[in-house]
mmCIF file of C-alpha atoms in Angstrom:
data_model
loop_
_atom_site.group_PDB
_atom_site.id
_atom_site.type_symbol
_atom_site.label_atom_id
_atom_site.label_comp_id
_atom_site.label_asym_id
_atom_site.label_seq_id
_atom_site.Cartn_x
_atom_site.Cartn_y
_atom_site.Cartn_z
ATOM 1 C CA UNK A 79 93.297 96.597 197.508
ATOM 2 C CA UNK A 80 90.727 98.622 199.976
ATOM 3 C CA UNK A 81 90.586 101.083 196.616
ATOM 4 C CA UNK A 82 89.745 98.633 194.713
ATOM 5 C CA UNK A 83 87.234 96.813 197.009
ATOM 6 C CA UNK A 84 85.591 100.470 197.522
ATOM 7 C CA UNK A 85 85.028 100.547 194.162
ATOM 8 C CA UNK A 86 83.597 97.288 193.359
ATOM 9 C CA UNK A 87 80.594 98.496 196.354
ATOM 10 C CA UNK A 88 80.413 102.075 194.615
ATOM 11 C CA UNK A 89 79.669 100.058 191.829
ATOM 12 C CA UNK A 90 77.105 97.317 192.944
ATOM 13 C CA UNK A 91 75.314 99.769 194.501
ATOM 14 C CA UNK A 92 74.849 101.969 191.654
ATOM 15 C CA UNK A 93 73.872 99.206 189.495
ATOM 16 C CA UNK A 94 71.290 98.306 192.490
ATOM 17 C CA UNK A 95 70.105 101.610 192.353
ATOM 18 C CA UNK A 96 69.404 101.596 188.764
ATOM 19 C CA UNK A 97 68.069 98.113 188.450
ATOM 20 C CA UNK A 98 65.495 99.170 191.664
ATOM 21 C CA UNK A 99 64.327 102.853 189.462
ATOM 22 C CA UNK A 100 63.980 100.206 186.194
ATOM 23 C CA UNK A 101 61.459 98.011 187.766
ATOM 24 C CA UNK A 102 59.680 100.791 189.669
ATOM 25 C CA UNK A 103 58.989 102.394 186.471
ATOM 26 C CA UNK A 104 58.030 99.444 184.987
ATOM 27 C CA UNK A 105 55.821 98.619 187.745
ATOM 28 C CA UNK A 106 54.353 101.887 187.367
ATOM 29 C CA UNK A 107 53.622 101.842 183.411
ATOM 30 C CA UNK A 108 52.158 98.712 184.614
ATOM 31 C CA UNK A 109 49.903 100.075 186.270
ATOM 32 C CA UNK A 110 49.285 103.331 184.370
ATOM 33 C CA UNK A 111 48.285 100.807 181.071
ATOM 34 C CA UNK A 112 45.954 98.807 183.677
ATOM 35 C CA UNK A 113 44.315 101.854 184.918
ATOM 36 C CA UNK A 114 43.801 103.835 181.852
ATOM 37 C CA UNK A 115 42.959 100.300 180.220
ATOM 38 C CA UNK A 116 40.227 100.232 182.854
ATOM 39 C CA UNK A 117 39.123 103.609 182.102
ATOM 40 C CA UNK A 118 38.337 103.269 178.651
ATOM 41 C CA UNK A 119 36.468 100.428 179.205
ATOM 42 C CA UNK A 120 34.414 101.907 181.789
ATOM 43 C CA UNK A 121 34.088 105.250 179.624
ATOM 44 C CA UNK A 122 33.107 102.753 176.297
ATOM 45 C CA UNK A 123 30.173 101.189 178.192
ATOM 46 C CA UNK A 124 29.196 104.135 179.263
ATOM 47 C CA UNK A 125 28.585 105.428 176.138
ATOM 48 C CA UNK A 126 26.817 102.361 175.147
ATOM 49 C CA UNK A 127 24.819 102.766 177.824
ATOM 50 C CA UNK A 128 23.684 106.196 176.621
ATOM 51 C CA UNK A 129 23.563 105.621 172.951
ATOM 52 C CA UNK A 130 20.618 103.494 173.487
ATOM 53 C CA UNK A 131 19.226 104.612 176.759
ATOM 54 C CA UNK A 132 19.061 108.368 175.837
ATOM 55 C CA UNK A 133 17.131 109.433 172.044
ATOM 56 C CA UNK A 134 17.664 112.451 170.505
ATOM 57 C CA UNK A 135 20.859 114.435 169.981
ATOM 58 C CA UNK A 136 22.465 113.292 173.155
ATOM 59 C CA UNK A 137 22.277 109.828 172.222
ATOM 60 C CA UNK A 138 23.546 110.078 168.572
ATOM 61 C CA UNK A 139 26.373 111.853 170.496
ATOM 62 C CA UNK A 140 27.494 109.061 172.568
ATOM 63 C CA UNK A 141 27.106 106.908 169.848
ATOM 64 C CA UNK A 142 29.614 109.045 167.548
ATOM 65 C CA UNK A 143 32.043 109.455 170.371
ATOM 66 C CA UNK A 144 32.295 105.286 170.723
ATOM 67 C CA UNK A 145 32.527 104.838 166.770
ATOM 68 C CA UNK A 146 35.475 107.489 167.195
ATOM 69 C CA UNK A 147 36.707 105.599 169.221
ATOM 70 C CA UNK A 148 36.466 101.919 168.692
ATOM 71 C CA UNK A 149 38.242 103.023 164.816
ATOM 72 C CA UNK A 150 41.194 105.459 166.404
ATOM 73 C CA UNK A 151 42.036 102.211 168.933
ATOM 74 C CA UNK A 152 41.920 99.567 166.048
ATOM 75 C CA UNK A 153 43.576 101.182 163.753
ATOM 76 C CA UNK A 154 46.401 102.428 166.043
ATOM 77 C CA UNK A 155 46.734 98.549 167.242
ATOM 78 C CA UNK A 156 47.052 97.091 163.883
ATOM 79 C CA UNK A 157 49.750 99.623 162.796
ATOM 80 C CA UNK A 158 51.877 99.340 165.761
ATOM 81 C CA UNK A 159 51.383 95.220 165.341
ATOM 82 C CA UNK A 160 52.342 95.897 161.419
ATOM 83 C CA UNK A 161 55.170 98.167 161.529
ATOM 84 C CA UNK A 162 56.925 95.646 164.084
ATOM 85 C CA UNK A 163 56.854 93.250 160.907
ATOM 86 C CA UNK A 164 57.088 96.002 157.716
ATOM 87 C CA UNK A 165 59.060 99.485 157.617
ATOM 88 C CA UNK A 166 56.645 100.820 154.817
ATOM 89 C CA UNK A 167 54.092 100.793 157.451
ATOM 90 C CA UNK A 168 56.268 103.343 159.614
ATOM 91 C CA UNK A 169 54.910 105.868 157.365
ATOM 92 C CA UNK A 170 51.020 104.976 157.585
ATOM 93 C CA UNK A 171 52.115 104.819 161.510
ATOM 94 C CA UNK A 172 53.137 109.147 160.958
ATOM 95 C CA UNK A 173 49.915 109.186 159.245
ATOM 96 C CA UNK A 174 48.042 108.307 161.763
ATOM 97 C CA UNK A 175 49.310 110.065 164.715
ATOM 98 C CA UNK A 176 48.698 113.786 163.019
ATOM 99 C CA UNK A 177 44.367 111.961 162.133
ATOM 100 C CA UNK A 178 44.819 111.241 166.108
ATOM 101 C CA UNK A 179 45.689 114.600 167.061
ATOM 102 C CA UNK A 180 42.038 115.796 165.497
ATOM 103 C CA UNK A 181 40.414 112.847 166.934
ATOM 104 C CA UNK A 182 41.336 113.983 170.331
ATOM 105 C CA UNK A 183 40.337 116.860 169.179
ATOM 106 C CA UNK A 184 37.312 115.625 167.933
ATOM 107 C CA UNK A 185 36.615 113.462 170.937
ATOM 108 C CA UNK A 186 37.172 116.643 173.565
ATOM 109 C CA UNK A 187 34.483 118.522 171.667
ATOM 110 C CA UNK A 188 32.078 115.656 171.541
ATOM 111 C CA UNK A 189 32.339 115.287 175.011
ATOM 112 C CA UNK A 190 31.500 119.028 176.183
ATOM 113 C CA UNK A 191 28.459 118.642 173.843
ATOM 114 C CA UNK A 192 27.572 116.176 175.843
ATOM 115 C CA UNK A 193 27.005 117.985 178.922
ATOM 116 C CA UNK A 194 25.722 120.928 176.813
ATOM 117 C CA UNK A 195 22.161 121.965 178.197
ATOM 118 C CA UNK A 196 21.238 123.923 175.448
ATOM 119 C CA UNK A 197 19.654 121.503 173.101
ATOM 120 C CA UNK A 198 18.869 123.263 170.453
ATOM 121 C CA UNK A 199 22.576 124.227 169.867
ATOM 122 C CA UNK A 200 23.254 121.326 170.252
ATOM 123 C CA UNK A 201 21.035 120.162 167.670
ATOM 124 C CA UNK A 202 22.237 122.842 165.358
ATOM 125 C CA UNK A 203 26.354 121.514 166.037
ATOM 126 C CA UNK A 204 25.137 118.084 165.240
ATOM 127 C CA UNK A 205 25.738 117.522 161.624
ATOM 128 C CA UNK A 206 28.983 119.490 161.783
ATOM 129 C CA UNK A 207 30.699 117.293 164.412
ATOM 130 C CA UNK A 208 28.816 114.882 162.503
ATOM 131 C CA UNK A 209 30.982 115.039 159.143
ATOM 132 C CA UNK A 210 33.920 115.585 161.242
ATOM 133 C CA UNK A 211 33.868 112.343 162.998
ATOM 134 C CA UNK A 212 32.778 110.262 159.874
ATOM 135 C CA UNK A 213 35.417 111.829 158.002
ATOM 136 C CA UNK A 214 38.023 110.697 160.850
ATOM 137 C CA UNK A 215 36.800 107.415 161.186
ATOM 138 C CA UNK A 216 36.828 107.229 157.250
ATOM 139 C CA UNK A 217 40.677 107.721 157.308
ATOM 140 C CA UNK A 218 41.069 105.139 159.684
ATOM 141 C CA UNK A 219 39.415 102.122 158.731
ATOM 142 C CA UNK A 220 41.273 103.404 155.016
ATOM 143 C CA UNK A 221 44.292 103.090 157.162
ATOM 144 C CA UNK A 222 43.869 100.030 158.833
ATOM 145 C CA UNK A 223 42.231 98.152 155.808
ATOM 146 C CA UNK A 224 44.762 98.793 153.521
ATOM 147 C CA UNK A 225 47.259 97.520 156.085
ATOM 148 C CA UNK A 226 45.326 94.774 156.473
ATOM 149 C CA UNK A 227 45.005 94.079 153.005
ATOM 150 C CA UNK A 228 48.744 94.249 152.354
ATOM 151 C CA UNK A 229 49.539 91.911 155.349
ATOM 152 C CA UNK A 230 47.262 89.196 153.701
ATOM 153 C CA UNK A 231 48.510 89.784 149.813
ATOM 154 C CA UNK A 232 52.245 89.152 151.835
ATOM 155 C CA UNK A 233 51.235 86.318 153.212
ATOM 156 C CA UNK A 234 49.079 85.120 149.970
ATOM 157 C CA UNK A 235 52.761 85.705 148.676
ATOM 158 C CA UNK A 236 54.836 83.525 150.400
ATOM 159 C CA UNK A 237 51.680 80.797 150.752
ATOM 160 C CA UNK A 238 51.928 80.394 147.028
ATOM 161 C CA UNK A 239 55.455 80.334 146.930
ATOM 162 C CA UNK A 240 55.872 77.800 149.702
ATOM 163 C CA UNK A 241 53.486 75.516 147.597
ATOM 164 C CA UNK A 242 55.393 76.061 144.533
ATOM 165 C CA UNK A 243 58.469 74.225 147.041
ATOM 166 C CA UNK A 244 56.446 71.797 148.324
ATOM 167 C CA UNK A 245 55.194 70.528 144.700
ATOM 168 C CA UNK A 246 58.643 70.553 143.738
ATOM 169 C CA UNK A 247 59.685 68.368 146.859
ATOM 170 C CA UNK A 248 57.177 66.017 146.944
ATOM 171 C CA UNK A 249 57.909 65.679 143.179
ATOM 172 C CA UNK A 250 61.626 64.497 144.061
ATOM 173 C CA UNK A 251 60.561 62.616 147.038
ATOM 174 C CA UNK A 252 58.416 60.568 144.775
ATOM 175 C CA UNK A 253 60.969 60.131 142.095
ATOM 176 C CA UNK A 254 59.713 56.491 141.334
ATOM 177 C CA UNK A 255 56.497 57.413 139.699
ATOM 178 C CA UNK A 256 58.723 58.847 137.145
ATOM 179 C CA UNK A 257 60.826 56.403 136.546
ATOM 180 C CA UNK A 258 57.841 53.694 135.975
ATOM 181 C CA UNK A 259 55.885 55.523 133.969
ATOM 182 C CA UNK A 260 58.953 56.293 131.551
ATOM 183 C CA UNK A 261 59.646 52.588 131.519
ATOM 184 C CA UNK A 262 56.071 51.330 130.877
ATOM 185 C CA UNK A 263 55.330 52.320 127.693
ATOM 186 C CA UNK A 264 58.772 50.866 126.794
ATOM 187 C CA UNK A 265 57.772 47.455 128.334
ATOM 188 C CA UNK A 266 54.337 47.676 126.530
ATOM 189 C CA UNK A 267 55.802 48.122 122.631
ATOM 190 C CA UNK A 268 58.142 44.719 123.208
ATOM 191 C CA UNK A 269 56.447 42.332 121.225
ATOM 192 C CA UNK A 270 56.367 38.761 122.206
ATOM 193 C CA UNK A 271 57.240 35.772 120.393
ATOM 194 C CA UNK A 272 54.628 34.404 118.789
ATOM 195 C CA UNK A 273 54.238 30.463 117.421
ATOM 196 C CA UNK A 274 54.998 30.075 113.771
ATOM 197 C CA UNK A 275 51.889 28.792 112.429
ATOM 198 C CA UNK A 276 52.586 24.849 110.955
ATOM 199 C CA UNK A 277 51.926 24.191 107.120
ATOM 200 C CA UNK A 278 49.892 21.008 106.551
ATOM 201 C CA UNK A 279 53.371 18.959 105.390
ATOM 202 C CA UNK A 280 54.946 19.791 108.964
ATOM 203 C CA UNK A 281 53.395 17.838 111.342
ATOM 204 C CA UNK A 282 54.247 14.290 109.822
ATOM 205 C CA UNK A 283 57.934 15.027 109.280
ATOM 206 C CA UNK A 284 58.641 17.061 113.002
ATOM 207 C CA UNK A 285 56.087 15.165 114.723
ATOM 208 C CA UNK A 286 57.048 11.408 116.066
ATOM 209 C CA UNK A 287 54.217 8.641 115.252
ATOM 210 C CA UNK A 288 52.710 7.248 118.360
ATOM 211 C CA UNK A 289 50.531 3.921 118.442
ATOM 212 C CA UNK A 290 47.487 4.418 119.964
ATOM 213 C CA UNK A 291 47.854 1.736 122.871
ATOM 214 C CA UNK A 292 51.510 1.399 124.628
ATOM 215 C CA UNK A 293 52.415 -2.809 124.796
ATOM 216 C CA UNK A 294 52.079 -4.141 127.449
ATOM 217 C CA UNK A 295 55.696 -4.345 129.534
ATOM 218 C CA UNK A 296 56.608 -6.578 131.962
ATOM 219 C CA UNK A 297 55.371 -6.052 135.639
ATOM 220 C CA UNK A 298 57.287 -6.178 138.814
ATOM 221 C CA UNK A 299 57.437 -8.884 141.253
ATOM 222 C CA UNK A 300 57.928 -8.653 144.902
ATOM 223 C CA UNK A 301 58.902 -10.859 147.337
ATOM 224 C CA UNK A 302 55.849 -11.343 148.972
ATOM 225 C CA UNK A 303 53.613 -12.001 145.672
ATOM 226 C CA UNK A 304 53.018 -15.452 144.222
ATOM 227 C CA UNK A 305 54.816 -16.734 140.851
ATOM 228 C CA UNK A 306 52.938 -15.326 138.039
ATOM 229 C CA UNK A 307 50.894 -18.127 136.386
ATOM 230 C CA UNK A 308 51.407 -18.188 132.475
ATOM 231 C CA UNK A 309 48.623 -16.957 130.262
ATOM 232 C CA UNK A 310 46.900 -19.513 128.193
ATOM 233 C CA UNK A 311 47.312 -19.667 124.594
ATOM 234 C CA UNK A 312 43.301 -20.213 124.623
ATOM 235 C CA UNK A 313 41.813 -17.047 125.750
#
């Protein structure tokens, strides 16, 4: 029984100890996302900042480096959100990790050029850090477009064949309409009877004679009226 009891703590407290180094880490990626979350916003205004407040080389630097990276971070976002929905994407997700490797690359070198204070080597690199970073950002938005694009023809997909349901439901639910409408012309093509029109010899034999005034009958009496006087031969 103590064995067994002994046990039981060995056990709760190595579950303890794991559930305690689970959250920690946790807590920590946390935080790491947070901070480095913080850092590229701080580093993206930055750039901003110096795409428009310094001309020349430098500038058009800064302003490459934030295109770079704006495309790398959108395109990585909508693949990760895509995959979670379509496998095929998985693939397109491969793809882009071995592009991100050269645009960390890409970015690394476009930040030393930024603190380069040789400026006319650095005007001389310019067009071939240039390419390179339209060409990266060119596979990305490719990327992320056509992911996009078959996302929406999926759900274009199933919109049209959910309507193709609905008609068909709201066609049963209104069952009536078909009924009537089969019925009416039915109803419509019933002729009705119609008078037989009377020859001229008709009327006298089916028709009774009636004298033009009725004779005159006898009228009531009531209790409280007088005795009728008799008419007069004379009148």
């Amino acid at each position: 029984m103590i064995a067994v009891v002994a046990l039981l703590f060995v056990l709760l407290t190595v579950l303890g100890v794991y559930a305690t180094v689970k959250a920690v880490g946790a807590a920590k990626r946390g935080v790491d996302r947070t901070i480095d979350q913080a850092r590229r916003t701080v580093e993206d205004h930055t750039l901003r900042a110096k795409s428009f407040a310094q001309p020349g080389p430098v500038g058009e630097i800064a302003q490459l480096r934030l295109k770079l990276r704006t495309s790398m971070r959108a395109t990585q976002d909508a693949l990760r959100a895509g995959v979670a929905e379509d496998e095929s994407l998985r693939e397109s997700l491969g793809l882009f990790q071995r592009l991100s490797a050269h645009g960390h690359e890409l970015d690394g070198e476009l930040k030393r050029l930024e603190s380069e204070p040789d400026r006319a080597r650095l005007a001389e690199r310019l067009p071939q850090v240039r390419e390179r970073t339209e060409r990266v950002i060119g596979s990305a938005d490719s990327l992320r477009w056509a992911a996009r694009d078959r996302a929406g023809r999926f759900a274009e997909d199933d919109l049209d064949h959910l309507s193709a349901q609905i008609d068909v439901e709201t066609g049963a639910l209104r069952h009536w309409t078909t009924e009537d409408t089969a019925q009416t012309p039915q109803t419509s093509r019933t002729p009705r009877p119609q008078a037989r029109p009377r020859t001229q010899e008709e009327p006298a034999a089916q028709e009774p004679a009636r004298p033009a005034i009725d004779p005159t009958g006898p009228r009531p009496t009531y209790p409280w009226q007088k005795k009728p006087r008799p008419e007069t031969s004379g009148m």
